[in-house]
Amino acid sequence: MASSSSSARVNNKAATAAPPFAAAAAASSSTAPPAASSSSAPVPSLGDLIGHQLRQLNREELHYKDELQLLLLLTPVQRQKLNRETDGDGQKDCNGGDTMAASTSAPLSRPEYGGEEDDDLIGAVGGLSISSPTPATTTTTTTKEPLLDFRTHVLKWFQHLRHQTGHFKSEEESRRLREAGNDSYRKEKHPLKASDLFTEAIFLAPARNTLAAALAHANRSLALYDCGLYAESYDDCLCALDLGYPEEYLPLIKLRQAACALKLRNFALCEEHLHELLHIELNQVFETRTHELWHQCEVLKVERFEMAVQTGDDLETNDMKAFEIAWLDNSSSLHSTRALARNALIFESEAVAMVPSGNCRVCDYCGITQFIPFPCIYCSNRLVVYCSRQCRVKHAAIHSVECFGHQIELFESFGEVFGMPRLLQLALRMLITGLPELLAHCRKKPTLSKLWSAINGALLERQDIGYSSMLRLEKLKEEHTSDTLIALALAAHILAIYLNKCTTFFEQLEKSLPSASRMSNAEWELLCAALLMRHISQLRHRSLTHCRSFVLPADPHVFSPLNEFQLWAAPMRLQEGHLHLLAGEVAVVAYAVYPETLSLCRHSCSSTICSKFSGRKMTALALLDLPAGSGIYNCFASGNYQQLRQGERSKQLKEHGIKCHCNACQLSYTEDQFDKFHRYRCDNPKCMEIFTPHALPHAPNLRWWLSEEYTQPEYNGAELIVCPHCGEAQKLEWFWSFNTSLIDCELIEERCKLYAAIERAECHLMELHECKVALARLLLEQCLMVHREGATVLDDWEFNKLGSIMRAVLPGVMAQYGGQSIEYVKYFAYFWDVMALSNYKCNDRELMQMLNALEFIADEFKDIFINYYEDYIAPKFAEESYGSVVDTQV
């Protein structure tokens, strides 16, 4: 559906593969200490701040037993302040804040050095304005203690980020896109394309003048109504009214609301809007339309009937829980309570905290990816979008804390130092989601030390507090205090400063307590920083879950994300031959935490569960028959024993503090399960032995065809793979010929060369070789593209050839990833496109295997696949029998 996934792919630093703490390490060796005095001095970057702190610290002097003590050691200013307050020397302000001047206890705000004040600082659901301390009112300290200026520079860095991101939106550009959408709707009669253009207009509408956004929402509501998306159209009407839609056009919006409510069979709401119209002076056209809607509403109310619903007593249910949690030495494990058959449900749970990865458009509340976006008009990036106003309201409490962070792109800025900044945002979300709930169970007037003791004691064991389950999660245990650990602690402190100075979160915490506390803002800041550090350590261990799903191709030569509307014939129904564009790429779309289920599983390289992610919900199904009492294991590496070599798995697990002792790693022949997907037949006619190559320096896990080090033209003929039997370097002539012909795929002569190269590869790649799958995918991707763009039209002979090639490699995908995997669905999407565009068919057993695999992907994509099957594939199977199709052998 238009505007559904990644039509505006976010340029997100979270997607970078930079190692954690890369920039901070560089800064610690090369960056000068940040200046603290002159307002005209350059503002240090995050890498400068953290690098400077690391250079001044002596790790041998850092002796601590928990996160709070570590934060106290790293923040001497806060420690001195707390000591003064404890001794009664500090003078608190009326809010019980820190000892800085009263002006600094107010939320941080507009850049003073810019000379202009920004009014665009209030989030749509509660983002907060911030005001910075002026030099005249800010208390500064001239001591030479190296860590003393960290807080001051963090506040300046926040202001610098605000200044950098202040001019993202454009009223003129929003108006231009809105007019283009009007032309597309009226002249081209293409409501899906118009909807995409109106969506872009909404993203670019400035928050200072909400009329531009209101007009774009109103226009999009009409396009969505024509597409049959009545709920989304109704929400757009509400957004237009909220943002100041002109009053002279009010009857138009009210009529559309009534029409949407009628289509949604909400007769009471329809009548409410019709009553509103009767109290407005209408022209004859609007009056006639109002009476028509009223008549339709009355007719439908009479025809309404109750559907027969199967009651719970008629259903066969098993209320017995399929798993139980066992704890031993503060380490958790899950065990089955009864015998479970293959594909049986083990557990279902919803994420307690989730953040989008930035690889595609994700609803920030419910986690779905196929939707019409409703953004926060105050956030400067496109990461914060919702599938409906209802989701935006439900997420308001969290977004009110994060809104200003998104306005200044705070979380993206952490990508300069850390390889995965979304981990920090997820830790923040765990805190702001759970801490207010926990405080409601605290004793009256807690102090910092008593509250910290309760969090690590009595409150930790409470089963009726959701946040306690997050606090009980295992942490990454490090033998030594590393630079990475200190850098993350400083990052936690920066986020706590953000909560203190840029939000009213601490005021919310005070309201959560049964009565007023005796804690200052400085103490709340330390407590939040310590809890953030704990959550970061938990996520670095095994609590971080990567939610994988389909995304649009990242390569613009394959498909331009700006033309996403071309995918759809109707909402949730794709154009013929376009399925592989929607499902041909798999990526992490969100990071989530499941503290009572998945995070408690033990690791095994041969997982016993298959995890299905559908929005926030995760469903775990048994991969094999499990007897009662057997362990429930999950693989926390990026691949299992058939997808990664043992050395690579061990390297990844070591970073998470996991030592693997599973059967797959202990058996002497464990590498055989990986090697069977990488076996070659020597192309030396005198040898012809079957072998698996040794490790390649630039190709982890032997996937050399994915490495630019080996696939560039200048490497043609290089000694890439050497046969261990005869010592002969493999020529790989079939691969270089395939790569050369792929460039000019629109020519029939070059496509014939591609088919011939695939046939020659069959002689040198053994049955389940992974490279065969990659070649088949590249071939179908390019051939379907030239057919789609009209450069050439493939005939039945070529479609039969393509279908046979992809059909031949699907068993290898099933053997390596399993028939319940999203990878299997990704590859047979290409096969379905071939069947949709031609008369090529598979047998009924293969078709049922593919249809069954749809149960293991997100529900929204399952519906799209089923619609595609019903529209283009099922009718062709009904026309003729399977036996009438001659399969072309490759």
mmCIF file with all atom_site columns, N, CA and C in Angstrom, residues 95 105 107 125-129 394-404 428-442 446 451 498-517 519-521 524 527-528:
data_model
loop_
_atom_site.group_PDB
_atom_site.id
_atom_site.type_symbol
_atom_site.label_atom_id
_atom_site.label_alt_id
_atom_site.label_comp_id
_atom_site.label_asym_id
_atom_site.label_entity_id
_atom_site.label_seq_id
_atom_site.pdbx_PDB_ins_code
_atom_site.Cartn_x
_atom_site.Cartn_y
_atom_site.Cartn_z
_atom_site.occupancy
_atom_site.B_iso_or_equiv
_atom_site.pdbx_formal_charge
_atom_site.auth_seq_id
_atom_site.auth_comp_id
_atom_site.auth_asym_id
_atom_site.auth_atom_id
_atom_site.pdbx_PDB_model_num
ATOM 1   N N  . ASN A 1 95  ? 11.902 23.894 43.948 1.00 0.00 ? 95  ASN A N  1
ATOM 2   C CA . ASN A 1 95  ? 11.541 22.600 43.403 1.00 0.00 ? 95  ASN A CA 1
ATOM 3   C C  . ASN A 1 95  ? 12.362 21.473 44.011 1.00 0.00 ? 95  ASN A C  1
ATOM 4   N N  . SER A 1 105 ? 17.515 25.323 36.815 1.00 0.00 ? 105 SER A N  1
ATOM 5   C CA . SER A 1 105 ? 16.609 24.223 37.129 1.00 0.00 ? 105 SER A CA 1
ATOM 6   C C  . SER A 1 105 ? 15.422 24.187 36.178 1.00 0.00 ? 105 SER A C  1
ATOM 7   N N  . PRO A 1 107 ? 13.700 23.984 32.433 1.00 0.00 ? 107 PRO A N  1
ATOM 8   C CA . PRO A 1 107 ? 14.126 23.215 31.261 1.00 0.00 ? 107 PRO A CA 1
ATOM 9   C C  . PRO A 1 107 ? 15.027 24.024 30.349 1.00 0.00 ? 107 PRO A C  1
ATOM 10  N N  . VAL A 1 125 ? 2.704  15.678 20.966 1.00 0.00 ? 125 VAL A N  1
ATOM 11  C CA . VAL A 1 125 ? 2.090  15.009 22.100 1.00 0.00 ? 125 VAL A CA 1
ATOM 12  C C  . VAL A 1 125 ? 2.853  15.319 23.376 1.00 0.00 ? 125 VAL A C  1
ATOM 13  N N  . GLY A 1 126 ? 3.537  16.438 23.411 1.00 0.00 ? 126 GLY A N  1
ATOM 14  C CA . GLY A 1 126 ? 4.142  16.835 24.670 1.00 0.00 ? 126 GLY A CA 1
ATOM 15  C C  . GLY A 1 126 ? 5.630  17.018 24.650 1.00 0.00 ? 126 GLY A C  1
ATOM 16  N N  . GLY A 1 127 ? 6.271  17.189 23.481 1.00 0.00 ? 127 GLY A N  1
ATOM 17  C CA . GLY A 1 127 ? 7.677  17.553 23.464 1.00 0.00 ? 127 GLY A CA 1
ATOM 18  C C  . GLY A 1 127 ? 7.825  18.911 24.123 1.00 0.00 ? 127 GLY A C  1
ATOM 19  N N  . LEU A 1 128 ? 8.931  19.154 24.802 1.00 0.00 ? 128 LEU A N  1
ATOM 20  C CA . LEU A 1 128 ? 9.010  20.305 25.694 1.00 0.00 ? 128 LEU A CA 1
ATOM 21  C C  . LEU A 1 128 ? 9.951  21.374 25.179 1.00 0.00 ? 128 LEU A C  1
ATOM 22  N N  . SER A 1 129 ? 9.613  22.629 25.437 1.00 0.00 ? 129 SER A N  1
ATOM 23  C CA . SER A 1 129 ? 10.543 23.705 25.136 1.00 0.00 ? 129 SER A CA 1
ATOM 24  C C  . SER A 1 129 ? 11.636 23.707 26.179 1.00 0.00 ? 129 SER A C  1
ATOM 25  N N  . LYS A 1 394 ? -1.603 6.555  22.481 1.00 0.00 ? 394 LYS A N  1
ATOM 26  C CA . LYS A 1 394 ? -1.108 5.553  23.424 1.00 0.00 ? 394 LYS A CA 1
ATOM 27  C C  . LYS A 1 394 ? 0.377  5.725  23.716 1.00 0.00 ? 394 LYS A C  1
ATOM 28  N N  . HIS A 1 395 ? 1.103  6.288  22.751 1.00 0.00 ? 395 HIS A N  1
ATOM 29  C CA . HIS A 1 395 ? 2.549  6.446  22.915 1.00 0.00 ? 395 HIS A CA 1
ATOM 30  C C  . HIS A 1 395 ? 2.920  7.824  23.455 1.00 0.00 ? 395 HIS A C  1
ATOM 31  N N  . ALA A 1 396 ? 1.920  8.627  23.770 1.00 0.00 ? 396 ALA A N  1
ATOM 32  C CA . ALA A 1 396 ? 2.169  10.023 24.133 1.00 0.00 ? 396 ALA A CA 1
ATOM 33  C C  . ALA A 1 396 ? 3.071  10.155 25.351 1.00 0.00 ? 396 ALA A C  1
ATOM 34  N N  . ALA A 1 397 ? 2.888  9.310  26.353 1.00 0.00 ? 397 ALA A N  1
ATOM 35  C CA . ALA A 1 397 ? 3.678  9.442  27.579 1.00 0.00 ? 397 ALA A CA 1
ATOM 36  C C  . ALA A 1 397 ? 5.169  9.248  27.302 1.00 0.00 ? 397 ALA A C  1
ATOM 37  N N  . ILE A 1 398 ? 5.499  8.329  26.417 1.00 0.00 ? 398 ILE A N  1
ATOM 38  C CA . ILE A 1 398 ? 6.904  8.092  26.085 1.00 0.00 ? 398 ILE A CA 1
ATOM 39  C C  . ILE A 1 398 ? 7.418  9.169  25.139 1.00 0.00 ? 398 ILE A C  1
ATOM 40  N N  . HIS A 1 399 ? 6.612  9.510  24.136 1.00 0.00 ? 399 HIS A N  1
ATOM 41  C CA . HIS A 1 399 ? 7.099  10.473 23.148 1.00 0.00 ? 399 HIS A CA 1
ATOM 42  C C  . HIS A 1 399 ? 7.261  11.862 23.739 1.00 0.00 ? 399 HIS A C  1
ATOM 43  N N  . SER A 1 400 ? 6.483  12.189 24.747 1.00 0.00 ? 400 SER A N  1
ATOM 44  C CA . SER A 1 400 ? 6.651  13.499 25.378 1.00 0.00 ? 400 SER A CA 1
ATOM 45  C C  . SER A 1 400 ? 8.043  13.655 25.973 1.00 0.00 ? 400 SER A C  1
ATOM 46  N N  . VAL A 1 401 ? 8.642  12.551 26.382 1.00 0.00 ? 401 VAL A N  1
ATOM 47  C CA . VAL A 1 401 ? 10.004 12.584 26.927 1.00 0.00 ? 401 VAL A CA 1
ATOM 48  C C  . VAL A 1 401 ? 11.033 12.591 25.802 1.00 0.00 ? 401 VAL A C  1
ATOM 49  N N  . GLU A 1 402 ? 10.744 11.903 24.709 1.00 0.00 ? 402 GLU A N  1
ATOM 50  C CA . GLU A 1 402 ? 11.723 11.751 23.632 1.00 0.00 ? 402 GLU A CA 1
ATOM 51  C C  . GLU A 1 402 ? 11.626 12.820 22.554 1.00 0.00 ? 402 GLU A C  1
ATOM 52  N N  . CYS A 1 403 ? 10.538 13.579 22.515 1.00 0.00 ? 403 CYS A N  1
ATOM 53  C CA . CYS A 1 403 ? 10.263 14.458 21.376 1.00 0.00 ? 403 CYS A CA 1
ATOM 54  C C  . CYS A 1 403 ? 11.401 15.438 21.120 1.00 0.00 ? 403 CYS A C  1
ATOM 55  N N  . PHE A 1 404 ? 11.853 16.122 22.156 1.00 0.00 ? 404 PHE A N  1
ATOM 56  C CA . PHE A 1 404 ? 12.937 17.088 21.933 1.00 0.00 ? 404 PHE A CA 1
ATOM 57  C C  . PHE A 1 404 ? 14.214 16.375 21.504 1.00 0.00 ? 404 PHE A C  1
ATOM 58  N N  . LEU A 1 428 ? 16.822 3.857  27.288 1.00 0.00 ? 428 LEU A N  1
ATOM 59  C CA . LEU A 1 428 ? 16.053 5.008  27.784 1.00 0.00 ? 428 LEU A CA 1
ATOM 60  C C  . LEU A 1 428 ? 14.574 4.672  27.841 1.00 0.00 ? 428 LEU A C  1
ATOM 61  N N  . ARG A 1 429 ? 14.081 3.953  26.822 1.00 0.00 ? 429 ARG A N  1
ATOM 62  C CA . ARG A 1 429 ? 12.668 3.603  26.801 1.00 0.00 ? 429 ARG A CA 1
ATOM 63  C C  . ARG A 1 429 ? 12.327 2.615  27.911 1.00 0.00 ? 429 ARG A C  1
ATOM 64  N N  . MET A 1 430 ? 13.225 1.703  28.210 1.00 0.00 ? 430 MET A N  1
ATOM 65  C CA . MET A 1 430 ? 12.995 0.789  29.327 1.00 0.00 ? 430 MET A CA 1
ATOM 66  C C  . MET A 1 430 ? 12.832 1.568  30.621 1.00 0.00 ? 430 MET A C  1
ATOM 67  N N  . LEU A 1 431 ? 13.666 2.599  30.789 1.00 0.00 ? 431 LEU A N  1
ATOM 68  C CA . LEU A 1 431 ? 13.616 3.399  32.016 1.00 0.00 ? 431 LEU A CA 1
ATOM 69  C C  . LEU A 1 431 ? 12.330 4.203  32.112 1.00 0.00 ? 431 LEU A C  1
ATOM 70  N N  . ILE A 1 432 ? 11.997 4.978  31.075 1.00 0.00 ? 432 ILE A N  1
ATOM 71  C CA . ILE A 1 432 ? 10.840 5.873  31.167 1.00 0.00 ? 432 ILE A CA 1
ATOM 72  C C  . ILE A 1 432 ? 9.528  5.097  31.118 1.00 0.00 ? 432 ILE A C  1
ATOM 73  N N  . THR A 1 433 ? 9.573  3.848  30.634 1.00 0.00 ? 433 THR A N  1
ATOM 74  C CA . THR A 1 433 ? 8.369  3.017  30.652 1.00 0.00 ? 433 THR A CA 1
ATOM 75  C C  . THR A 1 433 ? 8.114  2.429  32.026 1.00 0.00 ? 433 THR A C  1
ATOM 76  N N  . GLY A 1 434 ? 9.180  1.982  32.702 1.00 0.00 ? 434 GLY A N  1
ATOM 77  C CA . GLY A 1 434 ? 9.000  1.206  33.915 1.00 0.00 ? 434 GLY A CA 1
ATOM 78  C C  . GLY A 1 434 ? 9.191  1.918  35.232 1.00 0.00 ? 434 GLY A C  1
ATOM 79  N N  . LEU A 1 435 ? 10.076 2.916  35.279 1.00 0.00 ? 435 LEU A N  1
ATOM 80  C CA . LEU A 1 435 ? 10.391 3.537  36.570 1.00 0.00 ? 435 LEU A CA 1
ATOM 81  C C  . LEU A 1 435 ? 9.186  4.206  37.231 1.00 0.00 ? 435 LEU A C  1
ATOM 82  N N  . PRO A 1 436 ? 8.347  4.951  36.499 1.00 0.00 ? 436 PRO A N  1
ATOM 83  C CA . PRO A 1 436 ? 7.172  5.528  37.178 1.00 0.00 ? 436 PRO A CA 1
ATOM 84  C C  . PRO A 1 436 ? 6.270  4.467  37.799 1.00 0.00 ? 436 PRO A C  1
ATOM 85  N N  . GLU A 1 437 ? 6.122  3.330  37.147 1.00 0.00 ? 437 GLU A N  1
ATOM 86  C CA . GLU A 1 437 ? 5.315  2.239  37.714 1.00 0.00 ? 437 GLU A CA 1
ATOM 87  C C  . GLU A 1 437 ? 5.943  1.714  38.994 1.00 0.00 ? 437 GLU A C  1
ATOM 88  N N  . LEU A 1 438 ? 7.260  1.587  39.010 1.00 0.00 ? 438 LEU A N  1
ATOM 89  C CA . LEU A 1 438 ? 7.948  1.063  40.190 1.00 0.00 ? 438 LEU A CA 1
ATOM 90  C C  . LEU A 1 438 ? 7.811  1.998  41.379 1.00 0.00 ? 438 LEU A C  1
ATOM 91  N N  . LEU A 1 439 ? 7.911  3.307  41.129 1.00 0.00 ? 439 LEU A N  1
ATOM 92  C CA . LEU A 1 439 ? 7.892  4.280  42.228 1.00 0.00 ? 439 LEU A CA 1
ATOM 93  C C  . LEU A 1 439 ? 6.556  4.311  42.948 1.00 0.00 ? 439 LEU A C  1
ATOM 94  N N  . ALA A 1 440 ? 5.487  3.907  42.257 1.00 0.00 ? 440 ALA A N  1
ATOM 95  C CA . ALA A 1 440 ? 4.178  3.881  42.903 1.00 0.00 ? 440 ALA A CA 1
ATOM 96  C C  . ALA A 1 440 ? 4.132  2.876  44.058 1.00 0.00 ? 440 ALA A C  1
ATOM 97  N N  . HIS A 1 441 ? 5.073  1.935  44.090 1.00 0.00 ? 441 HIS A N  1
ATOM 98  C CA . HIS A 1 441 ? 5.117  0.919  45.143 1.00 0.00 ? 441 HIS A CA 1
ATOM 99  C C  . HIS A 1 441 ? 6.166  1.233  46.208 1.00 0.00 ? 441 HIS A C  1
ATOM 100 N N  . CYS A 1 442 ? 6.768  2.432  46.137 1.00 0.00 ? 442 CYS A N  1
ATOM 101 C CA . CYS A 1 442 ? 7.830  2.774  47.092 1.00 0.00 ? 442 CYS A CA 1
ATOM 102 C C  . CYS A 1 442 ? 7.241  3.273  48.409 1.00 0.00 ? 442 CYS A C  1
ATOM 103 N N  . PRO A 1 446 ? 11.288 8.581  50.046 1.00 0.00 ? 446 PRO A N  1
ATOM 104 C CA . PRO A 1 446 ? 12.545 7.840  49.959 1.00 0.00 ? 446 PRO A CA 1
ATOM 105 C C  . PRO A 1 446 ? 13.728 8.776  49.732 1.00 0.00 ? 446 PRO A C  1
ATOM 106 N N  . LEU A 1 451 ? 16.189 4.249  48.168 1.00 0.00 ? 451 LEU A N  1
ATOM 107 C CA . LEU A 1 451 ? 15.504 3.845  46.942 1.00 0.00 ? 451 LEU A CA 1
ATOM 108 C C  . LEU A 1 451 ? 16.364 2.880  46.142 1.00 0.00 ? 451 LEU A C  1
ATOM 109 N N  . TYR A 1 498 ? 19.925 14.899 29.898 1.00 0.00 ? 498 TYR A N  1
ATOM 110 C CA . TYR A 1 498 ? 18.827 15.242 28.981 1.00 0.00 ? 498 TYR A CA 1
ATOM 111 C C  . TYR A 1 498 ? 17.476 15.150 29.693 1.00 0.00 ? 498 TYR A C  1
ATOM 112 N N  . LEU A 1 499 ? 17.257 14.082 30.462 1.00 0.00 ? 499 LEU A N  1
ATOM 113 C CA . LEU A 1 499 ? 15.993 13.942 31.188 1.00 0.00 ? 499 LEU A CA 1
ATOM 114 C C  . LEU A 1 499 ? 15.801 15.079 32.179 1.00 0.00 ? 499 LEU A C  1
ATOM 115 N N  . ASN A 1 500 ? 16.891 15.524 32.789 1.00 0.00 ? 500 ASN A N  1
ATOM 116 C CA . ASN A 1 500 ? 16.810 16.567 33.807 1.00 0.00 ? 500 ASN A CA 1
ATOM 117 C C  . ASN A 1 500 ? 16.549 17.933 33.187 1.00 0.00 ? 500 ASN A C  1
ATOM 118 N N  . LYS A 1 501 ? 17.290 18.267 32.129 1.00 0.00 ? 501 LYS A N  1
ATOM 119 C CA . LYS A 1 501 ? 17.282 19.631 31.608 1.00 0.00 ? 501 LYS A CA 1
ATOM 120 C C  . LYS A 1 501 ? 16.352 19.850 30.419 1.00 0.00 ? 501 LYS A C  1
ATOM 121 N N  . CYS A 1 502 ? 15.978 18.780 29.737 1.00 0.00 ? 502 CYS A N  1
ATOM 122 C CA . CYS A 1 502 ? 15.192 18.953 28.514 1.00 0.00 ? 502 CYS A CA 1
ATOM 123 C C  . CYS A 1 502 ? 13.790 18.389 28.613 1.00 0.00 ? 502 CYS A C  1
ATOM 124 N N  . THR A 1 503 ? 13.427 17.792 29.733 1.00 0.00 ? 503 THR A N  1
ATOM 125 C CA . THR A 1 503 ? 12.104 17.199 29.883 1.00 0.00 ? 503 THR A CA 1
ATOM 126 C C  . THR A 1 503 ? 11.579 17.481 31.287 1.00 0.00 ? 503 THR A C  1
ATOM 127 N N  . THR A 1 504 ? 10.336 17.103 31.525 1.00 0.00 ? 504 THR A N  1
ATOM 128 C CA . THR A 1 504 ? 9.744  17.181 32.868 1.00 0.00 ? 504 THR A CA 1
ATOM 129 C C  . THR A 1 504 ? 9.609  15.778 33.464 1.00 0.00 ? 504 THR A C  1
ATOM 130 N N  . PHE A 1 505 ? 10.485 14.871 33.031 1.00 0.00 ? 505 PHE A N  1
ATOM 131 C CA . PHE A 1 505 ? 10.379 13.492 33.481 1.00 0.00 ? 505 PHE A CA 1
ATOM 132 C C  . PHE A 1 505 ? 10.556 13.382 34.994 1.00 0.00 ? 505 PHE A C  1
ATOM 133 N N  . PHE A 1 506 ? 11.457 14.170 35.561 1.00 0.00 ? 506 PHE A N  1
ATOM 134 C CA . PHE A 1 506 ? 11.666 14.086 37.011 1.00 0.00 ? 506 PHE A CA 1
ATOM 135 C C  . PHE A 1 506 ? 10.444 14.577 37.771 1.00 0.00 ? 506 PHE A C  1
ATOM 136 N N  . GLU A 1 507 ? 9.716  15.536 37.207 1.00 0.00 ? 507 GLU A N  1
ATOM 137 C CA . GLU A 1 507 ? 8.462  15.955 37.822 1.00 0.00 ? 507 GLU A CA 1
ATOM 138 C C  . GLU A 1 507 ? 7.447  14.817 37.783 1.00 0.00 ? 507 GLU A C  1
ATOM 139 N N  . GLN A 1 508 ? 7.436  14.050 36.686 1.00 0.00 ? 508 GLN A N  1
ATOM 140 C CA . GLN A 1 508 ? 6.547  12.891 36.609 1.00 0.00 ? 508 GLN A CA 1
ATOM 141 C C  . GLN A 1 508 ? 6.917  11.847 37.656 1.00 0.00 ? 508 GLN A C  1
ATOM 142 N N  . LEU A 1 509 ? 8.210  11.677 37.899 1.00 0.00 ? 509 LEU A N  1
ATOM 143 C CA . LEU A 1 509 ? 8.642  10.714 38.911 1.00 0.00 ? 509 LEU A CA 1
ATOM 144 C C  . LEU A 1 509 ? 8.171  11.136 40.295 1.00 0.00 ? 509 LEU A C  1
ATOM 145 N N  . GLU A 1 510 ? 8.262  12.425 40.580 1.00 0.00 ? 510 GLU A N  1
ATOM 146 C CA . GLU A 1 510 ? 7.793  12.915 41.881 1.00 0.00 ? 510 GLU A CA 1
ATOM 147 C C  . GLU A 1 510 ? 6.297  12.658 42.051 1.00 0.00 ? 510 GLU A C  1
ATOM 148 N N  . LYS A 1 511 ? 5.543  12.841 40.973 1.00 0.00 ? 511 LYS A N  1
ATOM 149 C CA . LYS A 1 511 ? 4.100  12.608 41.040 1.00 0.00 ? 511 LYS A CA 1
ATOM 150 C C  . LYS A 1 511 ? 3.774  11.125 41.178 1.00 0.00 ? 511 LYS A C  1
ATOM 151 N N  . SER A 1 512 ? 4.687  10.268 40.738 1.00 0.00 ? 512 SER A N  1
ATOM 152 C CA . SER A 1 512 ? 4.441  8.824  40.831 1.00 0.00 ? 512 SER A CA 1
ATOM 153 C C  . SER A 1 512 ? 4.572  8.322  42.257 1.00 0.00 ? 512 SER A C  1
ATOM 154 N N  . LEU A 1 513 ? 5.303  9.043  43.103 1.00 0.00 ? 513 LEU A N  1
ATOM 155 C CA . LEU A 1 513 ? 5.507  8.617  44.486 1.00 0.00 ? 513 LEU A CA 1
ATOM 156 C C  . LEU A 1 513 ? 4.245  8.849  45.315 1.00 0.00 ? 513 LEU A C  1
ATOM 157 N N  . PRO A 1 514 ? 4.036  8.034  46.340 1.00 0.00 ? 514 PRO A N  1
ATOM 158 C CA . PRO A 1 514 ? 2.859  8.233  47.203 1.00 0.00 ? 514 PRO A CA 1
ATOM 159 C C  . PRO A 1 514 ? 2.834  9.600  47.860 1.00 0.00 ? 514 PRO A C  1
ATOM 160 N N  . SER A 1 515 ? 4.020  10.139 48.150 1.00 0.00 ? 515 SER A N  1
ATOM 161 C CA . SER A 1 515 ? 4.116  11.486 48.711 1.00 0.00 ? 515 SER A CA 1
ATOM 162 C C  . SER A 1 515 ? 5.422  12.097 48.244 1.00 0.00 ? 515 SER A C  1
ATOM 163 N N  . ALA A 1 516 ? 5.590  13.380 48.512 1.00 0.00 ? 516 ALA A N  1
ATOM 164 C CA . ALA A 1 516 ? 6.776  14.081 48.039 1.00 0.00 ? 516 ALA A CA 1
ATOM 165 C C  . ALA A 1 516 ? 8.047  13.435 48.600 1.00 0.00 ? 516 ALA A C  1
ATOM 166 N N  . SER A 1 517 ? 9.063  13.324 47.751 1.00 0.00 ? 517 SER A N  1
ATOM 167 C CA . SER A 1 517 ? 10.328 12.724 48.189 1.00 0.00 ? 517 SER A CA 1
ATOM 168 C C  . SER A 1 517 ? 11.251 13.806 48.723 1.00 0.00 ? 517 SER A C  1
ATOM 169 N N  . MET A 1 519 ? 14.322 13.887 47.506 1.00 0.00 ? 519 MET A N  1
ATOM 170 C CA . MET A 1 519 ? 15.396 13.759 46.527 1.00 0.00 ? 519 MET A CA 1
ATOM 171 C C  . MET A 1 519 ? 15.472 14.997 45.646 1.00 0.00 ? 519 MET A C  1
ATOM 172 N N  . SER A 1 520 ? 16.677 15.466 45.388 1.00 0.00 ? 520 SER A N  1
ATOM 173 C CA . SER A 1 520 ? 16.905 16.605 44.504 1.00 0.00 ? 520 SER A CA 1
ATOM 174 C C  . SER A 1 520 ? 16.980 16.124 43.065 1.00 0.00 ? 520 SER A C  1
ATOM 175 N N  . ASN A 1 521 ? 16.985 17.069 42.136 1.00 0.00 ? 521 ASN A N  1
ATOM 176 C CA . ASN A 1 521 ? 17.152 16.709 40.734 1.00 0.00 ? 521 ASN A CA 1
ATOM 177 C C  . ASN A 1 521 ? 18.488 16.023 40.477 1.00 0.00 ? 521 ASN A C  1
ATOM 178 N N  . TRP A 1 524 ? 17.951 12.415 41.402 1.00 0.00 ? 524 TRP A N  1
ATOM 179 C CA . TRP A 1 524 ? 17.176 11.737 40.361 1.00 0.00 ? 524 TRP A CA 1
ATOM 180 C C  . TRP A 1 524 ? 18.050 11.466 39.141 1.00 0.00 ? 524 TRP A C  1
ATOM 181 N N  . LEU A 1 527 ? 20.299 8.512  39.846 1.00 0.00 ? 527 LEU A N  1
ATOM 182 C CA . LEU A 1 527 ? 19.520 7.276  39.875 1.00 0.00 ? 527 LEU A CA 1
ATOM 183 C C  . LEU A 1 527 ? 19.183 6.831  38.456 1.00 0.00 ? 527 LEU A C  1
ATOM 184 N N  . CYS A 1 528 ? 18.726 7.768  37.627 1.00 0.00 ? 528 CYS A N  1
ATOM 185 C CA . CYS A 1 528 ? 18.370 7.415  36.247 1.00 0.00 ? 528 CYS A CA 1
ATOM 186 C C  . CYS A 1 528 ? 19.593 6.985  35.457 1.00 0.00 ? 528 CYS A C  1
#
